[in-house]
Amino acid sequence: MAEPVVRIPDAKVVLSTASVYPESTATAFEVAARLGYDGVEVMVWTDPVSQDIEALRRLSDYHRMPVHAIHAPCLLITQRVWSTDPWVKLQRAQAAAEKLGASTVVVHPPFRWQRQYARDFVRGIWRMADETDVRFAVENMYPWRYRDREILAYAPDWDVTKDDYRHFTIDLSHTATSRTDTMAMVDRMGDRLGHVHLADGKGSAKDEHLVPGRGDQPCAELLERLARTGFDGHVVIEVNTRRAMSAAEREADLAEALAFTRLHLASASRIS
């Protein structure tokens, strides 16, 4: 019997710039380089640097950290970033991805009150995807909860597998918050799963984004499946480090997340 061989899949392990918040986008590039990540996903938000393609290019070149993905400004706090028109936001995200060499734009489904945008969203995403090599990977969300009430804030649906998209992003903090069977959702996404936001959660009504391994989500199981199936997209560490008491504590969390991810991406690739 031959000794087991470890095959490392082509998937890149990437740091979301959101993972260093409240530190800056520039800090995220520096931390990603120091810890040995394969690149960054830029969360476009209120930090002016995150909105500036030339500034991002300079950071990428200086730290030798490629930008693998752009997260379009879809959050409540970014409603006025890159226009108030959601389609303009996506057009600018696409342009940023093309200029920076990123392969993916991550986008949330619309808020329910964005009625016209929501009505045209599925067709519009297909139309944009047909015009570029950049992937528009639509991300699963979750119902909002307040006490015993559940508010459906996203349209067409927070469960993006109910609609027809070319590519999906699976976010494991969001599956925890929505109390979804994560692996069943991955099965529904099938070969259209193009992007992973790796984080953990315990089913709280709050979107927790814990370091992988600190919640109850099947982070290791998902990574092992990605390894077995030869996943060649990006695995993005998108965790909440706002409670870190120091830069050293924040970096320790991000180093732990990276080590967890690399271990489980390799471990299930063993063959005999």
PDB file of N, CA, C and O in Angstrom, residues 187-227:
ATOM      1  N   ASP A 187     -25.431  21.469  -1.852  1.00  0.00           N
ATOM      2  CA  ASP A 187     -25.901  20.510  -2.852  1.00  0.00           C
ATOM      3  C   ASP A 187     -26.784  21.195  -3.890  1.00  0.00           C
ATOM      4  O   ASP A 187     -26.682  20.918  -5.093  1.00  0.00           O
ATOM      5  N   ARG A 188     -27.660  22.089  -3.438  1.00  0.00           N
ATOM      6  CA  ARG A 188     -28.543  22.781  -4.380  1.00  0.00           C
ATOM      7  C   ARG A 188     -27.746  23.709  -5.298  1.00  0.00           C
ATOM      8  O   ARG A 188     -28.104  23.887  -6.466  1.00  0.00           O
ATOM      9  N   MET A 189     -26.701  24.297  -4.783  1.00  0.00           N
ATOM     10  CA  MET A 189     -25.855  25.167  -5.611  1.00  0.00           C
ATOM     11  C   MET A 189     -25.089  24.353  -6.646  1.00  0.00           C
ATOM     12  O   MET A 189     -24.866  24.803  -7.769  1.00  0.00           O
ATOM     13  N   GLY A 190     -24.689  23.154  -6.285  1.00  0.00           N
ATOM     14  CA  GLY A 190     -23.999  22.269  -7.221  1.00  0.00           C
ATOM     15  C   GLY A 190     -22.752  22.884  -7.799  1.00  0.00           C
ATOM     16  O   GLY A 190     -21.980  23.552  -7.104  1.00  0.00           O
ATOM     17  N   ASP A 191     -22.559  22.685  -9.120  1.00  0.00           N
ATOM     18  CA  ASP A 191     -21.341  23.195  -9.748  1.00  0.00           C
ATOM     19  C   ASP A 191     -21.405  24.691 -10.026  1.00  0.00           C
ATOM     20  O   ASP A 191     -20.469  25.262 -10.578  1.00  0.00           O
ATOM     21  N   ARG A 192     -22.508  25.346  -9.616  1.00  0.00           N
ATOM     22  CA  ARG A 192     -22.590  26.798  -9.731  1.00  0.00           C
ATOM     23  C   ARG A 192     -22.014  27.504  -8.499  1.00  0.00           C
ATOM     24  O   ARG A 192     -21.949  28.730  -8.460  1.00  0.00           O
ATOM     25  N   LEU A 193     -21.607  26.719  -7.489  1.00  0.00           N
ATOM     26  CA  LEU A 193     -20.916  27.310  -6.345  1.00  0.00           C
ATOM     27  C   LEU A 193     -19.539  27.765  -6.811  1.00  0.00           C
ATOM     28  O   LEU A 193     -18.684  26.955  -7.157  1.00  0.00           O
ATOM     29  N   GLY A 194     -19.332  29.079  -6.833  1.00  0.00           N
ATOM     30  CA  GLY A 194     -18.076  29.610  -7.345  1.00  0.00           C
ATOM     31  C   GLY A 194     -17.241  30.330  -6.322  1.00  0.00           C
ATOM     32  O   GLY A 194     -16.090  30.679  -6.594  1.00  0.00           O
ATOM     33  N   HIS A 195     -17.797  30.541  -5.099  1.00  0.00           N
ATOM     34  CA  HIS A 195     -17.129  31.420  -4.149  1.00  0.00           C
ATOM     35  C   HIS A 195     -17.617  31.054  -2.750  1.00  0.00           C
ATOM     36  O   HIS A 195     -18.795  30.731  -2.569  1.00  0.00           O
ATOM     37  N   VAL A 196     -16.710  31.091  -1.780  1.00  0.00           N
ATOM     38  CA  VAL A 196     -17.051  30.711  -0.406  1.00  0.00           C
ATOM     39  C   VAL A 196     -16.626  31.816   0.542  1.00  0.00           C
ATOM     40  O   VAL A 196     -15.483  32.281   0.499  1.00  0.00           O
ATOM     41  N   HIS A 197     -17.560  32.244   1.407  1.00  0.00           N
ATOM     42  CA  HIS A 197     -17.226  33.086   2.547  1.00  0.00           C
ATOM     43  C   HIS A 197     -17.181  32.177   3.761  1.00  0.00           C
ATOM     44  O   HIS A 197     -18.224  31.720   4.248  1.00  0.00           O
ATOM     45  N   LEU A 198     -15.975  31.913   4.244  1.00  0.00           N
ATOM     46  CA  LEU A 198     -15.802  30.976   5.341  1.00  0.00           C
ATOM     47  C   LEU A 198     -15.816  31.728   6.668  1.00  0.00           C
ATOM     48  O   LEU A 198     -14.991  32.617   6.906  1.00  0.00           O
ATOM     49  N   ALA A 199     -16.765  31.356   7.489  1.00  0.00           N
ATOM     50  CA  ALA A 199     -16.894  31.885   8.845  1.00  0.00           C
ATOM     51  C   ALA A 199     -17.745  30.869   9.585  1.00  0.00           C
ATOM     52  O   ALA A 199     -18.166  29.860   9.022  1.00  0.00           O
ATOM     53  N   ASP A 200     -18.004  31.110  10.856  1.00  0.00           N
ATOM     54  CA  ASP A 200     -18.782  30.166  11.647  1.00  0.00           C
ATOM     55  C   ASP A 200     -19.890  30.918  12.361  1.00  0.00           C
ATOM     56  O   ASP A 200     -19.929  32.159  12.350  1.00  0.00           O
ATOM     57  N   GLY A 201     -20.800  30.172  12.953  1.00  0.00           N
ATOM     58  CA  GLY A 201     -21.900  30.773  13.690  1.00  0.00           C
ATOM     59  C   GLY A 201     -22.575  29.731  14.552  1.00  0.00           C
ATOM     60  O   GLY A 201     -22.365  28.525  14.383  1.00  0.00           O
ATOM     61  N   LYS A 202     -23.415  30.214  15.477  1.00  0.00           N
ATOM     62  CA  LYS A 202     -24.105  29.327  16.412  1.00  0.00           C
ATOM     63  C   LYS A 202     -25.623  29.445  16.306  1.00  0.00           C
ATOM     64  O   LYS A 202     -26.339  29.027  17.211  1.00  0.00           O
ATOM     65  N   GLY A 203     -26.114  30.031  15.212  1.00  0.00           N
ATOM     66  CA  GLY A 203     -27.551  30.142  15.026  1.00  0.00           C
ATOM     67  C   GLY A 203     -28.180  31.339  15.694  1.00  0.00           C
ATOM     68  O   GLY A 203     -29.401  31.420  15.818  1.00  0.00           O
ATOM     69  N   SER A 204     -27.359  32.305  16.088  1.00  0.00           N
ATOM     70  CA  SER A 204     -27.887  33.531  16.678  1.00  0.00           C
ATOM     71  C   SER A 204     -28.665  34.326  15.637  1.00  0.00           C
ATOM     72  O   SER A 204     -28.443  34.179  14.436  1.00  0.00           O
ATOM     73  N   ALA A 205     -29.560  35.189  16.100  1.00  0.00           N
ATOM     74  CA  ALA A 205     -30.256  36.096  15.183  1.00  0.00           C
ATOM     75  C   ALA A 205     -29.298  37.117  14.601  1.00  0.00           C
ATOM     76  O   ALA A 205     -29.601  37.744  13.580  1.00  0.00           O
ATOM     77  N   LYS A 206     -28.141  37.293  15.240  1.00  0.00           N
ATOM     78  CA  LYS A 206     -27.126  38.206  14.729  1.00  0.00           C
ATOM     79  C   LYS A 206     -26.195  37.446  13.780  1.00  0.00           C
ATOM     80  O   LYS A 206     -25.902  36.265  13.977  1.00  0.00           O
ATOM     81  N   ASP A 207     -25.727  38.138  12.771  1.00  0.00           N
ATOM     82  CA  ASP A 207     -24.785  37.573  11.802  1.00  0.00           C
ATOM     83  C   ASP A 207     -23.400  37.575  12.452  1.00  0.00           C
ATOM     84  O   ASP A 207     -22.725  38.599  12.497  1.00  0.00           O
ATOM     85  N   GLU A 208     -22.949  36.425  12.959  1.00  0.00           N
ATOM     86  CA  GLU A 208     -21.822  36.390  13.894  1.00  0.00           C
ATOM     87  C   GLU A 208     -20.438  36.447  13.237  1.00  0.00           C
ATOM     88  O   GLU A 208     -19.520  37.046  13.766  1.00  0.00           O
ATOM     89  N   HIS A 209     -20.248  35.729  12.153  1.00  0.00           N
ATOM     90  CA  HIS A 209     -18.953  35.670  11.470  1.00  0.00           C
ATOM     91  C   HIS A 209     -17.819  35.308  12.439  1.00  0.00           C
ATOM     92  O   HIS A 209     -16.821  36.025  12.572  1.00  0.00           O
ATOM     93  N   LEU A 210     -17.992  34.156  13.095  1.00  0.00           N
ATOM     94  CA  LEU A 210     -16.976  33.657  14.010  1.00  0.00           C
ATOM     95  C   LEU A 210     -15.817  33.036  13.241  1.00  0.00           C
ATOM     96  O   LEU A 210     -15.956  32.630  12.078  1.00  0.00           O
ATOM     97  N   VAL A 211     -14.680  32.937  13.890  1.00  0.00           N
ATOM     98  CA  VAL A 211     -13.537  32.218  13.317  1.00  0.00           C
ATOM     99  C   VAL A 211     -13.960  30.768  13.080  1.00  0.00           C
ATOM    100  O   VAL A 211     -14.606  30.151  13.943  1.00  0.00           O
ATOM    101  N   PRO A 212     -13.649  30.179  11.916  1.00  0.00           N
ATOM    102  CA  PRO A 212     -14.033  28.786  11.644  1.00  0.00           C
ATOM    103  C   PRO A 212     -13.576  27.847  12.752  1.00  0.00           C
ATOM    104  O   PRO A 212     -12.441  27.923  13.221  1.00  0.00           O
ATOM    105  N   GLY A 213     -14.491  26.979  13.174  1.00  0.00           N
ATOM    106  CA  GLY A 213     -14.200  26.051  14.252  1.00  0.00           C
ATOM    107  C   GLY A 213     -14.727  26.493  15.596  1.00  0.00           C
ATOM    108  O   GLY A 213     -14.725  25.719  16.551  1.00  0.00           O
ATOM    109  N   ARG A 214     -15.243  27.721  15.682  1.00  0.00           N
ATOM    110  CA  ARG A 214     -15.744  28.236  16.966  1.00  0.00           C
ATOM    111  C   ARG A 214     -17.265  28.229  17.052  1.00  0.00           C
ATOM    112  O   ARG A 214     -17.827  28.682  18.045  1.00  0.00           O
ATOM    113  N   GLY A 215     -17.918  27.752  16.026  1.00  0.00           N
ATOM    114  CA  GLY A 215     -19.374  27.670  16.020  1.00  0.00           C
ATOM    115  C   GLY A 215     -19.809  26.253  15.715  1.00  0.00           C
ATOM    116  O   GLY A 215     -19.062  25.296  15.941  1.00  0.00           O
ATOM    117  N   ASP A 216     -21.010  26.110  15.149  1.00  0.00           N
ATOM    118  CA  ASP A 216     -21.541  24.774  14.881  1.00  0.00           C
ATOM    119  C   ASP A 216     -21.738  24.495  13.389  1.00  0.00           C
ATOM    120  O   ASP A 216     -22.393  23.524  13.012  1.00  0.00           O
ATOM    121  N   GLN A 217     -21.169  25.343  12.541  1.00  0.00           N
ATOM    122  CA  GLN A 217     -21.295  25.134  11.104  1.00  0.00           C
ATOM    123  C   GLN A 217     -20.290  24.085  10.605  1.00  0.00           C
ATOM    124  O   GLN A 217     -19.209  23.927  11.178  1.00  0.00           O
ATOM    125  N   PRO A 218     -20.625  23.387   9.510  1.00  0.00           N
ATOM    126  CA  PRO A 218     -19.740  22.318   9.003  1.00  0.00           C
ATOM    127  C   PRO A 218     -18.589  22.881   8.167  1.00  0.00           C
ATOM    128  O   PRO A 218     -18.408  22.513   6.994  1.00  0.00           O
ATOM    129  N   CYS A 219     -17.803  23.761   8.779  1.00  0.00           N
ATOM    130  CA  CYS A 219     -16.715  24.408   8.030  1.00  0.00           C
ATOM    131  C   CYS A 219     -15.716  23.378   7.513  1.00  0.00           C
ATOM    132  O   CYS A 219     -15.323  23.399   6.340  1.00  0.00           O
ATOM    133  N   ALA A 220     -15.278  22.479   8.393  1.00  0.00           N
ATOM    134  CA  ALA A 220     -14.305  21.468   7.989  1.00  0.00           C
ATOM    135  C   ALA A 220     -14.890  20.546   6.925  1.00  0.00           C
ATOM    136  O   ALA A 220     -14.235  20.227   5.924  1.00  0.00           O
ATOM    137  N   GLU A 221     -16.139  20.129   7.117  1.00  0.00           N
ATOM    138  CA  GLU A 221     -16.783  19.231   6.156  1.00  0.00           C
ATOM    139  C   GLU A 221     -16.884  19.880   4.777  1.00  0.00           C
ATOM    140  O   GLU A 221     -16.628  19.234   3.753  1.00  0.00           O
ATOM    141  N   LEU A 222     -17.241  21.155   4.749  1.00  0.00           N
ATOM    142  CA  LEU A 222     -17.340  21.838   3.460  1.00  0.00           C
ATOM    143  C   LEU A 222     -15.974  21.921   2.786  1.00  0.00           C
ATOM    144  O   LEU A 222     -15.836  21.628   1.589  1.00  0.00           O
ATOM    145  N   LEU A 223     -14.953  22.307   3.529  1.00  0.00           N
ATOM    146  CA  LEU A 223     -13.616  22.416   2.950  1.00  0.00           C
ATOM    147  C   LEU A 223     -13.148  21.074   2.412  1.00  0.00           C
ATOM    148  O   LEU A 223     -12.535  20.995   1.338  1.00  0.00           O
ATOM    149  N   GLU A 224     -13.421  20.010   3.146  1.00  0.00           N
ATOM    150  CA  GLU A 224     -13.008  18.677   2.694  1.00  0.00           C
ATOM    151  C   GLU A 224     -13.745  18.278   1.417  1.00  0.00           C
ATOM    152  O   GLU A 224     -13.159  17.678   0.518  1.00  0.00           O
ATOM    153  N   ARG A 225     -15.013  18.656   1.317  1.00  0.00           N
ATOM    154  CA  ARG A 225     -15.739  18.380   0.071  1.00  0.00           C
ATOM    155  C   ARG A 225     -15.152  19.180  -1.086  1.00  0.00           C
ATOM    156  O   ARG A 225     -14.986  18.660  -2.197  1.00  0.00           O
ATOM    157  N   LEU A 226     -14.834  20.449  -0.837  1.00  0.00           N
ATOM    158  CA  LEU A 226     -14.243  21.273  -1.890  1.00  0.00           C
ATOM    159  C   LEU A 226     -12.929  20.661  -2.369  1.00  0.00           C
ATOM    160  O   LEU A 226     -12.624  20.672  -3.572  1.00  0.00           O
ATOM    161  N   ALA A 227     -12.150  20.129  -1.426  1.00  0.00           N
ATOM    162  CA  ALA A 227     -10.887  19.496  -1.802  1.00  0.00           C
ATOM    163  C   ALA A 227     -11.121  18.263  -2.657  1.00  0.00           C
ATOM    164  O   ALA A 227     -10.462  18.050  -3.679  1.00  0.00           O
TER     165      ALA A 227
END
